Amino acid sequence: MDSIDADGPRRVTAAEVAALAGVSVGTVSKALSGRGAVRHDTRSRILDAAAELGYRAPHAEPIRTGYGSTGALGVIIEDHFGRLTVPVLQGAIEVLDELDLALLLVDGRGDAIREQHFADALVRRAVDGILVVGAGVYPREPIRGDLPLPVVYALSASTREGDQSVTTDDASGARIAARHLVATGRRRLTFISGPQRDAASMVRLASTRAVLAEHGLDLVHDPLFGHWTEAWGRQAALQLLHSNVEFDAVVCGSDQIARGVLEALRENDVAVPSRVAVTGFDNWDVMVEASRPPLTTVDMSLTDVGRLAARTLVRAVAGDRTPGIQLVDCQLVPRESTAVG
Amino acid sequence: MDSIDADGPRRVTAAEVAALAGVSVGTVSKALSGRGAVRHDTRSRILDAAAELGYRAPHAEPIRTGYGSTGALGVIIEDHFGRLTVPVLQGAIEVLDELDLALLLVDGRGDAIREQHFADALVRRAVDGILVVGAGVYPREPIRGDLPLPVVYALSASTREGDQSVTTDDASGARIAARHLVATGRRRLTFISGPQRDAASMVRLASTRAVLAEHGLDLVHDPLFGHWTEAWGRQAALQLLHSNVEFDAVVCGSDQIARGVLEALRENDVAVPSRVAVTGFDNWDVMVEASRPPLTTVDMSLTDVGRLAARTLVRAVAGDRTPGIQLVDCQLVPRESTAVG
């Protein structure tokens, strides 16, 4: 595994890293300088190879020495332990436990002043870096103040250029759900999500429409925005049923909404999946498994986001502070609600 | 608030603590010595008064100095971030943040060897004490090894006499649900829970039966044990309906089971609450609110368990290591599924 102060006895070359990672020297250079686009999994493979060989890029800063390495990292959770926060935290703690790094946890409760207070307290405790775990997939303001140590944002990416963030590729998630529906023969899609002001609603809507446009299609009913609840899913589905618009699929912004939709369709004798297919978003076990039928959904790979964010922070402490937002791909999880035939 | 190294300029007396807490000197003595039963809320009031006045009981050990106070506490979670773990952790972090104590978090994953490894690592990091947060309401083996610092168990109480634990009063929770049903006129109760081997199932069954016995009643159908899932709730409810036993209430071991029961009753045109009342256990927001009708349930006060466990650990670090299990009362949360008239 990587180590905070790994430094080989002799200088390892970029060519050796490229050979081990199975890529070109140019790609190694791009990945380690952060100049130019490299897929996160390729970048990850290169960084793993670099860590294994003890490679240090020529431009890398020396290890921060102002506070002395304590082998401890601070974690600020944005707002209690939200449902999305927990798997990210779980991935991060997994990596830090493996590296024998201590994790100091504080709860910012979504309050900028509390966050700044705790960040200062973590600096006083001489942590080597800070991980900020967001409560949802939306951009956020960076922690206030000029912190003298690396900070990585997980889930909610920082809006400040030059910061390091890791989040889920929400847009790709919505695209794979829409592509799955089109590929399985659905043509008359509808869309139900949470509040229109939420970034997650708008990103998922735009991706759904983009996929439909590729096939010369559009939604057959105006998108419906409401709450992230089952009750809203039921209500919105009834609205679709009473609209007299023919539809053969409902793309939902969350598993909870999808579960409500499934319930309303069942109670109105609309067969799923034979007449209408339904997709969710989240892959929340208790929702997708209790749904009738079980729900096809999108998994945001949140534990992977946490793992990658922790590794990124460890590398930042070691000197690699390549700025930008790293995106982790979402995964389609097909179940009966979109089955064919 | 209490402070790890609070020590008044002059010796405060037990009488002053008693006056502030509004109890007798004898009760103060019982609460601070741990000899004799004192309700946890009374004990808590006394300990708050003692902390406020800077009182140190004559028998209290001096503050541990072997490692020097670092103002940091270790938290070992038993098994990832379970649904019950999270609110306990949230309560604990709330108290520790207020006291400006750092929290070092590790995940034991329910593995005794991992736990011992992390406990040793926390000792090396010179934490002042360790909080062990369980994944469920069941007794657990203590952390292996002889740790040279105070350890408090939250949610899963330690089986070792002399240890300090804080958990929810599961039995009281089941009693208040059963009493609520009897008080609202139900006489023909049935019981559906998770696996029979789980302590939570057996404790809740025993309490339900004890309340019925107080009224010369018993369950009208053998208790049904299965899984902690909605699917099992549906299946068990169908079993009751096909048994031809008349029943007017279903006591469920969890909200998920209760939600499945409600769904099966609705689909079989059994009116809730007019014909049959249903109770859950957990007060899990997404379950109770999406249930139709909304579910009467028992709240295990898990955030309070976390808060009290953190305070108990802070007091243990300061020298008060009164052994035993402190129980936090559950609360009835009445909703429509048991409404009368």
XYZ file of C-alpha atoms in Angstrom:
682
model
C 0.000 0.000 0.000
C 0.917 3.656 -0.264
C 2.669 5.235 2.653
C 2.725 8.840 3.750
C 6.473 9.146 3.732
C 7.440 6.537 1.172
C 10.741 7.439 -0.432
C 12.840 4.883 -2.293
C 16.547 4.514 -1.664
C 17.256 5.510 -5.288
C 15.320 7.722 -7.691
C 12.693 5.638 -9.554
C 11.939 6.766 -13.129
C 8.605 7.570 -14.768
C 9.349 4.837 -17.337
C 9.382 2.207 -14.585
C 6.037 3.473 -13.295
C 4.615 3.418 -16.839
C 5.784 -0.164 -17.336
C 4.230 -1.358 -14.094
C 0.951 0.466 -14.758
C 0.860 -0.686 -18.387
C 0.565 2.834 -19.842
C 2.770 5.257 -21.761
C 5.257 7.589 -20.080
C 3.160 10.483 -21.405
C 0.116 9.188 -19.555
C 2.150 8.862 -16.362
C 3.252 12.456 -16.783
C -0.330 13.622 -17.376
C -1.643 11.664 -14.407
C 0.997 12.907 -12.013
C 1.025 16.523 -13.147
C -2.744 16.787 -13.332
C -2.386 18.529 -16.720
C -4.709 16.855 -19.215
C -7.562 14.412 -18.702
C -6.865 10.875 -17.465
C -9.606 8.465 -16.464
C -9.678 8.106 -12.690
C -9.112 4.341 -12.835
C -6.067 4.797 -15.062
C -4.815 7.574 -12.798
C -5.436 5.349 -9.826
C -3.435 2.486 -11.391
C -0.566 4.864 -12.126
C -0.598 6.295 -8.620
C -0.637 2.796 -7.157
C 2.344 1.852 -9.320
C 4.124 5.065 -8.319
C 3.476 4.349 -4.651
C 4.601 0.746 -4.982
C 7.881 1.786 -6.569
C 8.368 4.744 -4.287
C 8.317 7.136 -7.245
C 8.216 10.835 -6.496
C 7.362 13.169 -9.404
C 9.999 15.861 -9.976
C 7.464 18.644 -9.361
C 6.102 17.143 -6.146
C 6.454 19.279 -3.052
C 8.462 17.875 -0.189
C 6.494 16.321 2.649
C 5.018 19.001 4.841
C 7.160 19.331 7.925
C 5.680 22.369 9.656
C 3.719 20.239 12.069
C 5.605 16.962 11.909
C 3.764 13.941 10.579
C 1.415 12.577 13.228
C -0.067 9.806 11.089
C -3.462 11.292 11.900
C -6.025 12.777 9.522
C -9.047 14.894 10.371
C -12.476 14.117 8.960
C -15.190 16.758 9.005
C -18.622 15.401 8.177
C -20.819 18.083 6.728
C -24.147 17.359 8.347
C -24.574 14.568 10.906
C -24.374 11.072 9.480
C -26.618 11.281 6.441
C -27.495 8.165 4.500
C -25.053 9.163 1.752
C -22.359 10.270 4.219
C -22.098 6.871 5.889
C -20.886 4.749 2.942
C -18.355 7.450 1.960
C -17.052 7.522 5.531
C -16.948 3.730 5.552
C -14.760 3.648 2.436
C -12.452 6.310 3.862
C -12.060 4.589 7.225
C -11.323 1.304 5.462
C -8.322 2.846 3.675
C -7.077 4.753 6.722
C -7.360 1.686 8.978
C -5.324 -0.301 6.452
C -2.610 2.366 6.429
C -2.686 2.550 10.235
C -3.594 6.236 10.087
C -5.756 7.641 12.858
C -8.997 9.356 11.926
C -10.178 12.290 14.020
C -13.877 12.820 13.395
C -15.914 15.983 13.930
C -19.436 16.968 12.873
C -19.711 20.345 11.160
C -23.531 20.162 10.973
C -23.488 22.084 7.709
C -22.467 25.267 9.561
C -19.547 27.191 8.020
C -18.466 28.663 11.357
C -18.512 25.295 13.141
C -16.506 23.823 10.258
C -13.874 26.549 10.471
C -13.702 26.136 14.252
C -13.168 22.376 13.943
C -10.689 22.759 11.087
C -8.599 25.068 13.283
C -8.885 22.594 16.166
C -7.693 19.790 13.884
C -4.725 21.921 12.769
C -3.855 22.512 16.445
C -3.991 18.748 16.959
C -1.388 18.516 14.184
C -3.298 16.268 11.808
C -1.553 15.797 8.466
C -4.604 16.617 6.353
C -8.379 17.030 6.408
C -11.098 15.131 4.569
C -14.447 16.909 4.249
C -17.301 14.456 3.669
C -20.412 16.044 2.203
C -24.026 15.065 2.862
C -25.091 15.016 -0.774
C -24.025 15.286 -4.405
C -23.849 19.052 -4.839
C -21.080 21.645 -5.042
C -20.144 23.325 -1.756
C -18.135 26.324 -0.587
C -14.653 25.388 0.646
C -13.857 25.444 4.355
C -13.231 29.056 5.364
C -9.795 30.323 6.231
C -6.434 29.508 4.753
C -5.577 26.068 6.087
C -1.870 25.181 6.205
C -2.449 21.560 5.232
C -4.063 19.550 2.431
C -7.853 19.315 2.318
C -9.808 16.885 0.121
C -13.561 17.164 -0.407
C -15.561 13.940 -0.805
C -19.072 13.683 -2.298
C -19.773 17.453 -2.254
C -17.037 18.895 -4.484
C -15.504 22.241 -3.568
C -16.455 25.165 -5.790
C -12.946 26.645 -5.533
C -10.585 26.028 -8.415
C -7.337 24.512 -7.199
C -9.073 22.397 -4.516
C -9.067 18.600 -4.623
C -12.427 16.822 -4.702
C -13.713 13.305 -5.291
C -17.349 12.622 -6.061
C -19.692 10.332 -7.926
C -20.386 10.867 -11.625
C -24.064 11.636 -11.161
C -24.534 12.484 -14.842
C -23.099 9.147 -15.951
C -25.447 7.384 -13.531
C -28.491 9.014 -15.054
C -27.193 8.271 -18.541
C -26.767 4.544 -17.895
C -30.301 4.292 -16.507
C -31.766 6.038 -19.568
C -29.612 3.998 -21.977
C -30.742 0.791 -20.262
C -34.390 1.757 -20.769
C -33.905 2.660 -24.418
C -31.839 -0.476 -25.045
C -34.638 -2.601 -23.585
C -37.181 -1.097 -25.962
C -38.756 1.716 -23.943
C -39.538 4.826 -25.983
C -42.077 6.829 -23.968
C -40.147 7.931 -20.897
C -41.357 10.112 -18.014
C -39.293 11.650 -15.197
C -40.067 12.157 -11.488
C -37.564 13.631 -9.041
C -37.098 15.653 -5.850
C -37.036 19.461 -5.647
C -36.193 21.288 -8.864
C -33.649 23.455 -7.006
C -31.540 20.382 -6.101
C -28.532 19.835 -8.340
C -29.196 16.079 -8.316
C -32.645 16.611 -9.902
C -31.348 18.877 -12.642
C -28.249 16.830 -13.512
C -30.298 13.631 -13.735
C -32.965 15.306 -15.859
C -30.399 16.780 -18.274
C -28.639 13.414 -18.687
C -31.910 11.586 -19.274
C -32.919 14.102 -21.951
C -29.477 13.965 -23.573
C -29.739 10.192 -23.992
C -33.267 10.485 -25.412
C -32.100 13.191 -27.834
C -29.409 10.812 -29.148
C -32.320 8.622 -30.278
C -34.489 11.460 -31.552
C -36.747 11.164 -28.513
C -37.853 13.401 -25.642
C -39.823 12.883 -22.435
C -43.526 12.325 -23.183
C -44.650 14.367 -20.147
C -43.162 17.410 -18.390
C -40.720 16.356 -15.664
C -42.372 16.231 -12.229
C -40.489 17.768 -9.284
C -41.516 17.341 -5.652
C -39.906 15.697 -2.630
C -37.416 12.855 -2.092
C -40.187 10.690 -0.572
C -42.323 7.651 -1.343
C -45.462 9.718 -0.816
C -44.397 12.085 -3.616
C -43.625 9.111 -5.847
C -47.165 7.771 -5.327
C -48.722 11.175 -5.939
C -46.660 11.895 -9.062
C -47.451 8.460 -10.522
C -51.180 9.105 -10.037
C -50.719 12.442 -11.807
C -49.120 10.640 -14.777
C -51.910 8.054 -14.835
C -54.576 10.761 -14.852
C -52.823 12.787 -17.562
C -53.881 10.324 -20.284
C -50.343 10.474 -21.666
C -49.173 7.019 -22.760
C -45.850 6.110 -21.131
C -43.805 2.916 -20.910
C -41.132 3.971 -18.417
C -40.700 6.148 -15.328
C -37.201 7.416 -14.535
C -37.080 8.290 -10.836
C -34.559 10.546 -9.092
C -34.340 8.251 -6.064
C -35.240 4.761 -4.875
C -37.767 6.162 -2.417
C -39.617 8.002 -5.184
C -39.465 4.848 -7.352
C -40.912 2.736 -4.575
C -43.871 5.088 -4.272
C -44.327 4.977 -8.058
C -44.315 1.150 -8.037
C -46.919 1.109 -5.284
C -49.253 3.464 -7.149
C -48.861 1.532 -10.408
C -49.611 -1.783 -8.662
C -52.683 -0.356 -6.970
C -53.925 0.874 -10.340
C -53.296 -2.454 -12.074
C -50.520 -1.131 -14.297
C -48.193 -4.114 -14.742
C -44.465 -3.587 -14.045
C -42.306 -4.339 -15.987
C -44.515 -5.687 -18.811
C -46.365 -2.398 -19.423
C -44.209 0.163 -17.627
C -40.553 -0.044 -16.548
C -39.332 1.879 -13.488
C -35.789 2.890 -12.466
C -34.559 4.315 -9.174
C -31.321 5.955 -8.050
C -29.219 5.128 -4.947
C -29.329 1.317 -4.676
C -30.559 1.670 -1.087
C -30.899 -1.969 -0.022
C -34.020 -1.739 2.128
C -35.852 0.187 -0.588
C -34.870 -1.808 -3.661
C -35.356 -5.196 -2.054
C -38.743 -4.449 -0.471
C -40.041 -2.884 -3.710
C -42.584 -4.926 -5.636
C -41.170 -5.888 -8.042
C -37.528 -5.415 -6.932
C -36.164 -2.169 -8.352
C -33.605 -1.593 -11.100
C -31.452 1.269 -9.909
C -28.147 3.134 -10.105
C -25.432 2.588 -7.514
C -23.394 5.741 -6.863
C -20.311 3.770 -5.726
C -20.141 5.868 -2.577
C -17.775 3.540 -0.735
C -15.398 3.876 -3.696
C -15.729 7.655 -3.465
C -14.664 7.425 0.193
C -11.761 5.109 -0.593
C -10.483 7.279 -3.450
C -10.893 10.451 -1.399
C -8.866 8.954 1.461
C -6.132 7.799 -0.938
C -6.113 11.220 -2.591
C -5.644 12.867 0.805
C -2.831 10.487 1.738
C -1.121 11.335 -1.554
C -1.701 15.040 -0.986
C 0.035 14.757 2.377
C 2.926 13.067 0.571
C 3.162 15.991 -1.844
C 0.875 15.140 -4.791
C -1.770 17.842 -4.677
C -3.045 17.623 -8.249
C -6.111 19.886 -8.187
C -9.477 19.100 -9.716
C -12.529 16.919 -9.296
C -12.092 13.149 -9.651
C -15.313 11.407 -10.688
C -16.139 7.808 -9.775
C -18.442 5.998 -12.201
C -21.934 4.909 -11.177
C -23.095 1.338 -11.820
C -26.405 0.051 -13.166
C -28.000 -2.580 -10.914
C -30.658 -4.305 -13.038
C -33.566 -5.997 -11.239
C -37.069 -7.029 -12.177
C -38.654 -3.573 -12.556
C -37.103 -3.156 -16.024
C -36.952 -6.810 -17.125
C -37.865 -7.629 -20.703
C -40.249 -10.326 -21.900
C -20.406 21.296 31.189
C -18.283 18.643 32.789
C -14.593 18.772 32.178
C -12.030 15.984 32.311
C -9.818 17.726 34.772
C -12.307 19.899 36.652
C -11.139 20.417 40.202
C -12.587 23.212 42.322
C -10.370 25.526 44.306
C -11.921 24.217 47.565
C -13.487 20.867 48.443
C -17.209 20.877 47.560
C -19.437 18.784 49.872
C -21.936 16.051 49.009
C -24.617 18.138 50.724
C -24.093 20.952 48.238
C -24.432 18.497 45.355
C -27.605 17.044 46.929
C -29.117 20.514 47.290
C -28.404 21.440 43.671
C -29.718 18.108 42.364
C -32.788 18.227 44.628
C -32.133 14.829 46.244
C -30.963 13.511 49.618
C -27.306 13.181 50.589
C -27.874 9.418 50.733
C -28.961 9.353 47.115
C -25.882 11.361 46.132
C -23.741 8.818 47.925
C -25.506 5.895 46.222
C -25.226 7.518 42.804
C -21.562 8.348 43.137
C -20.488 5.079 44.743
C -22.523 2.914 42.409
C -23.741 0.878 45.400
C -27.515 0.550 45.252
C -29.965 1.302 42.469
C -30.547 4.859 41.330
C -32.577 5.727 38.250
C -30.283 6.851 35.436
C -31.975 10.228 35.115
C -31.581 10.876 38.842
C -27.969 9.703 38.654
C -27.446 11.901 35.655
C -28.858 14.955 37.482
C -26.575 14.240 40.426
C -23.522 13.795 38.230
C -24.341 17.030 36.399
C -24.629 18.838 39.721
C -21.359 17.274 40.899
C -19.640 18.334 37.689
C -21.069 21.848 37.878
C -19.802 22.305 41.431
C -16.508 20.573 40.751
C -17.307 17.898 43.359
C -15.003 14.922 43.579
C -16.268 11.926 45.586
C -13.853 10.889 48.373
C -13.469 7.421 46.844
C -12.751 8.694 43.317
C -9.396 7.719 41.874
C -7.090 10.522 40.854
C -7.034 11.400 37.185
C -5.059 8.836 35.257
C -1.645 10.275 34.555
C 0.237 7.324 33.071
C -0.304 8.587 29.544
C -0.912 12.237 30.205
C -4.321 13.612 29.278
C -4.489 14.156 25.527
C -8.104 15.291 25.461
C -8.698 12.549 22.906
C -10.994 9.532 23.170
C -11.039 6.440 20.982
C -14.258 5.113 19.490
C -14.420 1.554 18.187
C -17.531 0.838 16.156
C -18.421 -2.820 16.262
C -19.481 -3.483 12.710
C -19.360 -0.801 10.020
C -21.913 1.943 10.445
C -25.096 0.026 11.125
C -28.424 1.800 11.217
C -28.470 1.573 15.020
C -24.776 2.493 15.337
C -25.174 5.837 13.605
C -27.552 7.589 16.040
C -25.496 6.348 19.021
C -22.315 7.691 17.411
C -24.103 10.951 16.653
C -25.067 11.428 20.311
C -21.515 10.619 21.438
C -19.868 12.985 18.963
C -22.267 15.747 19.987
C -21.082 15.525 23.609
C -17.389 15.175 22.718
C -17.516 18.117 20.274
C -19.098 20.248 23.008
C -16.318 19.320 25.438
C -13.678 19.957 22.758
C -12.464 16.364 23.020
C -11.088 14.715 19.902
C -12.647 11.471 18.738
C -10.446 8.856 17.078
C -12.645 6.467 15.136
C -11.853 2.903 14.064
C -14.036 0.125 12.641
C -13.693 -3.245 14.388
C -15.997 -5.001 11.894
C -17.247 -7.305 14.635
C -13.887 -9.087 14.700
C -12.359 -9.612 18.166
C -8.790 -9.599 16.865
C -9.272 -6.393 14.870
C -10.834 -4.807 17.934
C -7.904 -5.764 20.145
C -5.455 -4.516 17.505
C -7.211 -1.156 17.289
C -7.598 -0.871 21.050
C -3.826 -1.331 21.408
C -3.238 1.236 18.652
C -5.504 3.703 20.467
C -3.594 3.131 23.702
C -0.340 3.844 21.854
C -1.904 7.066 20.579
C -2.468 7.944 24.225
C -6.225 8.406 24.136
C -7.761 8.943 27.589
C -10.460 6.299 27.182
C -12.309 4.124 24.684
C -15.975 3.995 23.736
C -17.159 0.776 22.079
C -20.318 1.325 20.029
C -22.272 -1.858 19.304
C -24.262 -2.675 16.185
C -27.328 -3.956 18.033
C -29.073 -4.413 21.370
C -27.415 -7.596 22.604
C -24.768 -8.480 25.176
C -21.210 -8.730 23.855
C -17.831 -10.033 25.033
C -15.558 -7.268 26.304
C -12.572 -6.116 24.233
C -9.778 -8.664 24.724
C -6.680 -7.861 26.714
C -6.230 -5.822 29.847
C -6.541 -2.220 28.744
C -4.862 0.369 30.957
C -7.604 2.945 30.478
C -11.372 3.247 30.949
C -13.657 1.572 28.413
C -17.417 2.199 28.114
C -19.703 0.004 26.009
C -22.638 1.656 24.241
C -25.709 -0.178 22.872
C -24.216 -3.708 23.182
C -23.518 -4.047 26.907
C -20.402 -5.924 28.025
C -21.012 -9.335 29.587
C -18.170 -8.799 32.092
C -19.133 -7.707 35.579
C -17.250 -4.601 36.566
C -17.433 -3.088 33.075
C -19.367 0.091 32.331
C -22.135 -0.072 29.725
C -24.970 2.138 28.529
C -27.835 0.760 26.471
C -31.499 1.146 25.725
C -34.110 -0.439 27.982
C -35.437 -2.807 25.337
C -37.756 -4.560 27.798
C -39.361 -1.269 28.821
C -39.882 -0.435 25.153
C -41.778 -3.637 24.517
C -43.810 -3.101 27.702
C -44.950 0.383 26.725
C -46.074 -0.862 23.304
C -48.093 -3.706 24.852
C -49.546 -1.429 27.553
C -50.579 1.080 24.895
C -52.456 -1.645 22.994
C -54.218 -2.968 26.106
C -55.030 0.571 27.252
C -56.645 1.295 23.889
C -58.912 -1.744 24.166
C -57.009 -4.457 22.296
C -57.298 -7.889 23.867
C -56.338 -10.401 21.159
C -52.648 -9.722 20.531
C -50.285 -11.531 18.150
C -46.493 -11.205 17.897
C -44.148 -11.215 14.863
C -40.393 -10.708 15.152
C -36.978 -11.506 13.659
C -34.946 -14.646 14.389
C -35.764 -16.457 17.618
C -32.052 -16.609 18.494
C -31.800 -12.798 18.615
C -31.930 -11.328 22.103
C -34.123 -8.484 20.829
C -36.822 -10.984 19.737
C -36.858 -12.844 23.034
C -36.754 -9.769 25.294
C -39.597 -8.135 23.368
C -41.679 -11.313 23.446
C -41.182 -11.809 27.187
C -42.149 -8.198 27.937
C -45.245 -8.389 25.745
C -46.370 -11.567 27.492
C -45.649 -10.113 30.938
C -47.928 -7.150 30.248
C -50.684 -9.435 28.926
C -50.354 -11.661 32.008
C -50.929 -8.603 34.228
C -54.387 -8.458 32.585
C -55.050 -12.193 32.641
C -54.357 -12.407 28.903
C -51.909 -14.224 26.609
C -51.081 -14.060 22.907
C -53.885 -15.576 20.810
C -51.439 -17.195 18.347
C -47.947 -18.654 18.771
C -45.280 -15.983 18.271
C -43.909 -15.948 14.713
C -40.133 -15.676 14.246
C -38.431 -15.062 10.893
C -36.331 -12.218 9.481
C -36.003 -8.511 10.176
C -37.547 -7.693 6.772
C -40.729 -6.358 5.212
C -41.069 -9.547 3.164
C -41.219 -11.609 6.360
C -43.788 -9.199 7.824
C -46.017 -9.704 4.776
C -45.615 -13.464 4.888
C -46.253 -13.739 8.632
C -49.346 -11.550 8.393
C -50.759 -13.822 5.678
C -50.068 -16.781 7.960
C -52.081 -15.119 10.739
C -54.911 -14.315 8.337
C -55.068 -17.923 7.133
C -54.956 -19.376 10.665
C -58.570 -18.361 11.332
C -57.482 -17.055 14.725
C -59.299 -13.813 15.555
C -56.834 -11.057 16.446
C -57.124 -7.323 16.996
C -53.452 -6.357 17.265
C -50.060 -7.299 15.837
C -46.986 -6.472 17.925
C -43.968 -6.360 15.594
C -40.311 -6.647 16.552
C -39.268 -3.941 14.075
C -40.668 -1.186 11.875
C -39.709 -3.092 8.734
C -41.686 -6.139 9.821
C -44.615 -3.890 10.780
C -44.568 -2.219 7.380
C -44.834 -5.599 5.674
C -47.701 -6.528 8.010
C -49.550 -3.300 7.180
C -49.152 -3.964 3.465
C -50.529 -7.508 3.704
C -53.460 -6.369 5.861
C -54.314 -3.572 3.420
C -54.167 -5.919 0.444
C -56.526 -8.292 2.254
C -58.968 -5.540 3.177
C -58.322 -5.784 6.912
C -58.835 -2.222 8.158
C -56.057 -0.686 10.284
C -56.562 0.603 12.951
C -60.336 0.036 13.168
C -60.146 -3.765 13.076
C -56.480 -4.487 13.814
C -53.853 -2.281 15.474
C -50.167 -2.622 14.547
C -47.044 -1.515 16.443
C -43.427 -1.407 15.275
C -40.087 -0.950 17.013
C -37.249 1.467 16.071
C -38.993 4.663 14.973
C -37.070 4.540 11.693
C -38.327 7.661 9.935
C -38.460 6.393 6.347
C -40.367 3.285 7.437
C -42.880 4.790 9.844
C -43.724 7.763 7.654
C -44.142 5.798 4.415
C -46.280 3.140 6.141
C -49.993 3.219 5.348
C -51.310 4.181 7.798
C -48.340 5.808 9.577
C -46.965 3.443 12.199
C -47.126 3.622 15.994
C -43.728 2.545 17.221
C -41.141 2.561 20.002
C -38.167 4.920 19.894
C -35.061 3.411 21.489
C -33.574 6.835 22.352
C -30.316 5.832 20.679
C -28.921 9.364 20.482
C -29.467 9.614 24.253
C -27.628 6.305 24.677
C -24.673 7.810 22.773
C -24.754 11.024 24.784
C -24.926 9.204 28.122
C -22.189 6.764 27.091
C -19.871 9.642 26.122
C -20.566 11.441 29.412
C -19.993 8.206 31.317
C -16.632 7.767 29.594
C -15.612 11.356 30.330
C -16.498 10.779 33.984
C -14.612 7.493 33.985
C -11.523 9.305 32.718
C -11.970 11.771 35.588
C -12.046 8.887 38.063
C -15.701 7.857 38.445
C -15.755 4.306 37.151
C -19.000 3.095 38.723
C -19.515 -0.301 37.116
C -22.790 -1.623 35.743
C -25.268 -1.178 32.921
C -27.105 2.120 32.658
C -30.439 1.810 30.851
C -32.039 4.630 28.883
C -35.843 4.496 28.640
C -37.585 3.914 25.326
C -40.414 6.200 24.233
C -43.778 5.349 22.648
C -44.421 7.270 19.424
C -48.153 6.941 18.753
C -49.361 7.327 15.172
C -52.439 6.280 13.233
C -51.851 2.489 13.180
C -53.139 2.172 16.767
C -55.598 5.079 16.845
C -58.932 4.566 18.584
C -62.390 5.385 17.230
